[in-house]
Amino acid sequence: AAPQGPPVYVDLAYLPGSWSARTVDEEFFRRIRSLCYVVSGDDHLKEGVLRPLLDALLAGKHQWGIDIQVTLIPTFDSLVMHEWYQETHERQQELGITVLGSNSTVAMQDETFPACKVEF
């Protein structure tokens, strides 16, 4: 267990992917307070740990005790993410959590890819 200490505030935090995602729990979100969390890693390993990670965000954010808007930015489409969003939408609103969709497309040279813009 990590020693207790004050929370750390950041603008942007990338959440670990694959097996490392298992280390992200309620305590992580209680201590690492970010304006934006990026959830990346479109792979089968992420699907297995995604729901507990998202639930930990809700539980950790609940403990902040201050009203800070948080944006969650998934970089991939996921059935687990869609289900979590639908099932917890009211709770997300209560806690000030916004989930961005990646419905925009950027075209560069001969390549197109999904993207979203985040401003601080």
PDB file of N, CA, C and O in Angstrom, residues 105-113:
ATOM      1  N   THR A 105     -13.657  12.963 -37.638  1.00  0.00           N
ATOM      2  CA  THR A 105     -12.595  12.358 -38.429  1.00  0.00           C
ATOM      3  C   THR A 105     -11.660  13.450 -38.942  1.00  0.00           C
ATOM      4  O   THR A 105     -12.110  14.508 -39.366  1.00  0.00           O
ATOM      5  N   VAL A 106     -10.371  13.180 -38.871  1.00  0.00           N
ATOM      6  CA  VAL A 106      -9.356  14.090 -39.379  1.00  0.00           C
ATOM      7  C   VAL A 106      -8.726  13.440 -40.601  1.00  0.00           C
ATOM      8  O   VAL A 106      -8.426  12.244 -40.586  1.00  0.00           O
ATOM      9  N   ALA A 107      -8.535  14.221 -41.659  1.00  0.00           N
ATOM     10  CA  ALA A 107      -7.891  13.719 -42.869  1.00  0.00           C
ATOM     11  C   ALA A 107      -6.550  14.424 -43.031  1.00  0.00           C
ATOM     12  O   ALA A 107      -6.480  15.649 -43.031  1.00  0.00           O
ATOM     13  N   MET A 108      -5.488  13.625 -43.137  1.00  0.00           N
ATOM     14  CA  MET A 108      -4.149  14.164 -43.347  1.00  0.00           C
ATOM     15  C   MET A 108      -3.485  13.365 -44.454  1.00  0.00           C
ATOM     16  O   MET A 108      -3.358  12.145 -44.331  1.00  0.00           O
ATOM     17  N   GLN A 109      -3.108  14.044 -45.498  1.00  0.00           N
ATOM     18  CA  GLN A 109      -2.492  13.421 -46.663  1.00  0.00           C
ATOM     19  C   GLN A 109      -3.402  12.307 -47.161  1.00  0.00           C
ATOM     20  O   GLN A 109      -4.529  12.556 -47.515  1.00  0.00           O
ATOM     21  N   ASP A 110      -2.942  11.061 -47.172  1.00  0.00           N
ATOM     22  CA  ASP A 110      -3.755   9.962 -47.688  1.00  0.00           C
ATOM     23  C   ASP A 110      -4.398   9.142 -46.577  1.00  0.00           C
ATOM     24  O   ASP A 110      -4.837   8.021 -46.794  1.00  0.00           O
ATOM     25  N   GLU A 111      -4.478   9.700 -45.377  1.00  0.00           N
ATOM     26  CA  GLU A 111      -4.944   8.932 -44.224  1.00  0.00           C
ATOM     27  C   GLU A 111      -6.057   9.686 -43.490  1.00  0.00           C
ATOM     28  O   GLU A 111      -6.031  10.901 -43.382  1.00  0.00           O
ATOM     29  N   THR A 112      -7.051   8.956 -43.014  1.00  0.00           N
ATOM     30  CA  THR A 112      -8.088   9.529 -42.157  1.00  0.00           C
ATOM     31  C   THR A 112      -8.151   8.716 -40.870  1.00  0.00           C
ATOM     32  O   THR A 112      -7.896   7.515 -40.869  1.00  0.00           O
ATOM     33  N   PHE A 113      -8.468   9.404 -39.777  1.00  0.00           N
ATOM     34  CA  PHE A 113      -8.541   8.719 -38.494  1.00  0.00           C
ATOM     35  C   PHE A 113      -9.472   9.494 -37.558  1.00  0.00           C
ATOM     36  O   PHE A 113      -9.663  10.695 -37.718  1.00  0.00           O
TER      37      PHE A 113
END
